[in-house]
Amino acid sequence: MSQVIQYERVGDIAVLASNNPPVNALGYDVRIGLVEGIERAEQDGAKAVLIYGEGRTFFAGADIREFGKPPKEPFLPDVCSRIEASHLIVVSSLHGTALGGGLEIALGSHYRIAVPSARVGLPEVLIGVMPGAGGTQRLPRLIGIDGSLDIITSGRQVGAKEALDLGILDKVAEGTPREIGLAYAQELLDSGAGRRPIRDMDAPAAVDFDALYEAVLKKSRGQLAPAVAVRGIQAACELPFDKGMKRERDLFMELMATDQRQGLIHAFFAERTVGKLPEIDGIAPRDLNALGVIGGGTMGAGIATSALLSGLNVTMLEMTPEAAAAAKGRIQKNLGGALKRGKISQDKYEDLTEKALSLTTSYDDLGDVDLVIEAVFEDMDVKKTVFTQLDAVCKPGAILASNTSYLNVDEIAAVTKRPQDVIGLHFFSPAHVMKLLEVVVADKTAPDVVATGFALGKKMGKVSVRAGVCDGFIGNRILSTYRTCADHMILDGASPYQIDVALEKFGFAMGPYAVADLAGLDIGWAVRKRKRAEGLDPAARDSTYADKICEDGHFGQKTGMGYYDYSAGPKSRVPNPQVIPLIEGDRDAQGISPREFTEDEIVRRYMASMVNEAAKVVGEGIALRPLDVDVTLLYGYGFPRYRGGPMKWADMVGLPELLADIQKWAKDDPYFWQAAPLLEQLVAEGRTFDDLNKEAS
Ligand code: 3H9
């Protein structure tokens, strides 16, 4: 008998309790245990079977770690069908998250009960597959096409009440899953209720599935699984049950073989691994109740909003009462958005804006905060002044953090008498929306300060990535390289619009020039001016058209004009007619004859420059592992999740091919295309970035 499924008789009811922490994933032992449990119940005279999960949840799905390996019998669809075929009444009692194969086990059962806090769903498309154990065949028979289509193609989790209303659940009751399951099974036996296999229910009438397929494909922006899942629902409506099951299995296996499945599962595990760091293993974070924020512009107000929403008290410091009032207005606006979306109540809104938030113009009011985040103008001298003042007023042990996006945190720390308490906490704008937080660890930062940075990120619901100190840390350093690559392609003949289209087709939410317009062209302008002042390498290519756009007062969306003209609204994106002549001027001045670029070449160059810089970032230890880069790009830079991140993408494309491209392009521009030593090493050793991830875990 399987170790993970415990069998017990309670009167006429055979109880199968699954005990496979942490989430009762349906691995081999669980599958075999369920089949054995049903067989034993049938043989020892039970009249009903109760299936439930011990620990925090009912089955959260198939064991994703088994994906990509040869499947081992009994397969999950057969387990569900075996449960359904039993001559005993089978009840599943749900708590926690009954997801994917977990919900499919419940759908294979004849009745379903859940505790009120339970959530159900078929999230397979979120990891690049589709329900493969009867979900697309049974759910439409139970709740119809519309509900199934929504649940299966979105992958969203459905609360118990909604699931009851939809007809997925038969009953919701308070208690432990065991108690409510036993009571319900007994109630069914007492009432003489019969078996109720969903396979015997009528399938809904077919609709125009080709149109549905196309609509879902368009909505999924390049991701295949949701549209392919529509074909599964179609099979439920058009084929007899067993043939529908076969069709579902074929579609499932088709998706299992895709790069998108690999990319999405990589992303799933990468975001769960990124916070696991040897340096903070077992280290307790410092107390974190009161936060100070210096500077109430868009960034500071976003950070304060996020902190307030996570339950921290915030003291916001601004230079003047007027600026403080403006900062409060921004925070109120942000929180107003949360109120409007139903995320907080009116009372909570009042509490956060009037009690948890205080405004000040005096550094003395920061004496009691546990952690203070500076979000002032991106200028080293200004930052040093702020940190000197903070060092003077903050209590011993308080953490002093900078939200700088490029500047050297070691240099900032050096102006204080407590460099061990100084850290970089780089949020992404708008900080109350964007999920990424770079935790920048300086030379002298203490481990419990790092742990506190991660604890703050968790409290705020962020995905935190550890970064070392360098110009731009992980994300902005890599961004600066691939933007430079795009700028070079423009000098050589591509247009910003062609580049945006090519990368949006690749799957980026927005192309780099549309992003630049959104972020504000003045930001890149300031960085270019700083870098030129520091002295550019004479071998580096440079251009001036982007500066000229700024000199004309066009900073992108906020001024209504940038690479695009936004006079018809922020989404209108009509090319600004002044841009191409400015580019042509640059080309003429540099004696460049423009050439054609295909979309394929644009993507190859752009991606190669990104991966190459990322390999340098990993090789230098700025990012701990390739997966840290992947998570950074996925959460901060709109990288398509179904491609897993740039390093995972590179592994799938092939590192030798990528290196060969870089070496070829280096013949024309040896300064820009310097291959990363780590990339050369991996190619020489026949290894991948993912091998490095595995070695580090
Ligand atoms: C499927 O079912 C296909 C079928 O239709 C057909 C098959 C033929 N497998 O997220 P957490 C691990 S596809 C293996 O931190 P939470 C996770 O890595 C599957 N491991 O906790 C982590 O490990 P570690 C459909 C899994 O409370 C630990 O559990 N189901 C799986 O924030 C805790 O996870 C899904 O896609 C898994 N299925 O969230 C559900 N799930 O401690 C995917 C989790 O070593 N899972 N782990 O880092 C989730 O959405 C969330 O994990 C869940 C819990 C909501 C369950």
Coordinates of N, CA and C and ligand atoms in Angstrom, one line a residue, residues 22-23 25 56 60-65 67 76-77 97 99-102 104 123-124 127 129-133 157 249 252 268-269 272 276, ligand 1:
P22 N 4.5 19.4 0.2 CA 3.8 20.5 0.8 C 2.4 20.7 0.2
V23 N 2.1 20.3 -1.0 CA 0.8 20.7 -1.6 C 0.0 19.5 -2.1
A25 N 0.8 17.3 -4.3 CA 0.9 17.1 -5.7 C 0.7 15.6 -6.1
R56 N -2.1 21.4 4.2 CA -2.6 22.7 3.9 C -3.6 22.7 2.7
A60 N -3.0 20.0 -5.2 CA -2.8 21.2 -6.0 C -2.4 21.0 -7.4
G61 N -2.5 19.7 -7.8 CA -2.3 19.4 -9.3 C -1.4 18.3 -9.5
A62 N -1.1 18.0 -10.7 CA -0.1 17.0 -11.1 C 1.2 17.5 -10.5
D63 N 2.2 16.6 -10.3 CA 3.5 17.0 -9.8 C 4.3 17.5 -11.0
I64 N 4.4 18.9 -11.0 CA 5.1 19.5 -12.1 C 6.5 19.1 -12.3
R65 N 7.1 18.7 -11.2 CA 8.5 18.2 -11.3 C 8.7 17.0 -12.2
F67 N 7.1 16.6 -15.0 CA 6.9 17.0 -16.5 C 8.2 17.0 -17.2
L76 N -2.6 10.1 -14.8 CA -3.6 10.8 -14.0 C -5.1 10.6 -14.6
P77 N -5.2 10.8 -15.9 CA -6.6 10.6 -16.5 C -7.2 9.3 -16.2
T97 N -6.2 24.7 -2.0 CA -6.3 25.0 -3.5 C -6.4 23.7 -4.2
L99 N -6.4 22.4 -7.5 CA -6.1 23.0 -8.8 C -5.7 21.9 -9.8
G100 N -5.9 22.1 -11.0 CA -5.5 21.3 -12.1 C -5.9 19.8 -11.9
G101 N -4.9 18.9 -11.9 CA -5.3 17.5 -11.6 C -6.0 17.3 -10.3
G102 N -5.8 18.2 -9.4 CA -6.6 18.1 -8.1 C -8.1 18.3 -8.3
E104 N -9.4 17.9 -11.1 CA -9.8 16.8 -12.0 C -10.1 15.5 -11.2
P123 N -5.5 25.7 -13.6 CA -4.4 26.7 -14.0 C -3.4 26.2 -15.0
E124 N -3.7 25.0 -15.6 CA -2.7 24.4 -16.5 C -2.1 25.4 -17.5
I127 N 1.0 27.3 -16.9 CA 2.3 26.6 -17.0 C 2.5 26.0 -18.4
V129 N 0.5 24.2 -20.4 CA -0.3 23.0 -20.8 C -1.8 23.3 -20.7
M130 N -2.6 22.3 -20.7 CA -4.0 22.4 -20.5 C -4.5 21.2 -19.7
P131 N -5.7 21.3 -19.1 CA -6.1 20.2 -18.3 C -6.0 18.9 -19.1
G132 N -5.4 17.9 -18.5 CA -5.1 16.6 -19.3 C -5.6 15.4 -18.6
A133 N -6.4 15.6 -17.5 CA -7.0 14.4 -16.8 C -8.5 14.5 -16.8
Q157 N -8.2 31.2 -10.3 CA -8.7 30.4 -9.1 C -10.1 30.9 -8.8
R249 N -6.0 14.2 -24.3 CA -4.6 13.7 -24.0 C -3.6 14.0 -25.1
F252 N -2.9 17.7 -24.9 CA -2.1 17.9 -23.7 C -0.6 17.5 -24.0
F268 N 7.9 29.4 -13.2 CA 7.2 29.0 -12.0 C 8.2 28.7 -10.9
F269 N 9.2 27.9 -11.2 CA 10.1 27.5 -10.2 C 11.1 28.6 -9.9
R272 N 10.0 31.0 -7.4 CA 10.0 30.4 -6.0 C 11.4 30.1 -5.5
K276 N 15.6 32.2 -2.3 CA 16.4 31.2 -1.5 C 17.9 31.5 -1.6
Ligands
3H9_1 C1 -1.8 19.5 -14.0 O1 -2.4 19.3 -13.0 C2 -1.9 18.7 -15.2 C3 -3.1 17.9 -15.3 O2 -4.3 18.5 -15.8 C4 -2.9 16.7 -16.2 C5 -1.8 15.8 -15.9 C6 -1.8 14.6 -16.8 N1 4.0 20.2 -8.4 O3 3.8 28.2 -4.5 P1 4.3 27.7 -3.1 C7 5.7 23.3 -4.7 S1 -0.6 20.7 -14.0 C8 5.2 20.2 -7.8 O4 5.5 28.4 -2.6 P2 1.8 28.8 -2.0 C9 6.4 24.6 -4.9 O5 7.4 24.6 -5.9 C10 -0.6 21.4 -12.4 N2 5.5 21.1 -6.8 O6 3.1 27.9 -2.0 C11 7.0 24.9 -3.6 O7 8.1 24.1 -3.4 P3 9.4 24.6 -2.5 C12 -1.7 22.3 -12.1 C13 4.6 22.0 -6.6 O8 1.1 28.5 -0.8 C14 5.9 24.4 -2.6 O9 5.1 23.4 -3.4 N3 -1.5 22.9 -10.8 C15 3.4 22.1 -7.2 O10 2.2 30.2 -2.3 C16 4.9 25.4 -2.1 O11 4.4 26.2 -3.2 C17 -0.8 24.1 -10.7 O12 -0.3 24.7 -11.7 C18 3.1 21.1 -8.2 N4 1.9 21.1 -8.9 O13 1.0 28.4 -3.3 C19 -0.6 24.6 -9.3 N5 2.7 23.2 -6.8 O14 8.8 24.7 -1.1 C20 0.8 25.2 -9.1 C21 3.5 23.7 -5.8 O15 10.4 23.6 -2.7 N6 1.0 25.6 -7.7 N7 4.6 23.1 -5.7 O16 9.8 26.0 -3.1 C22 0.5 26.8 -7.3 O17 -0.2 27.5 -7.9 C23 0.9 27.2 -5.9 O18 2.1 26.5 -5.5 C24 -0.2 26.8 -4.8 C25 0.4 27.1 -3.4 C26 -1.4 27.8 -5.0 C27 -0.6 25.4 -4.9

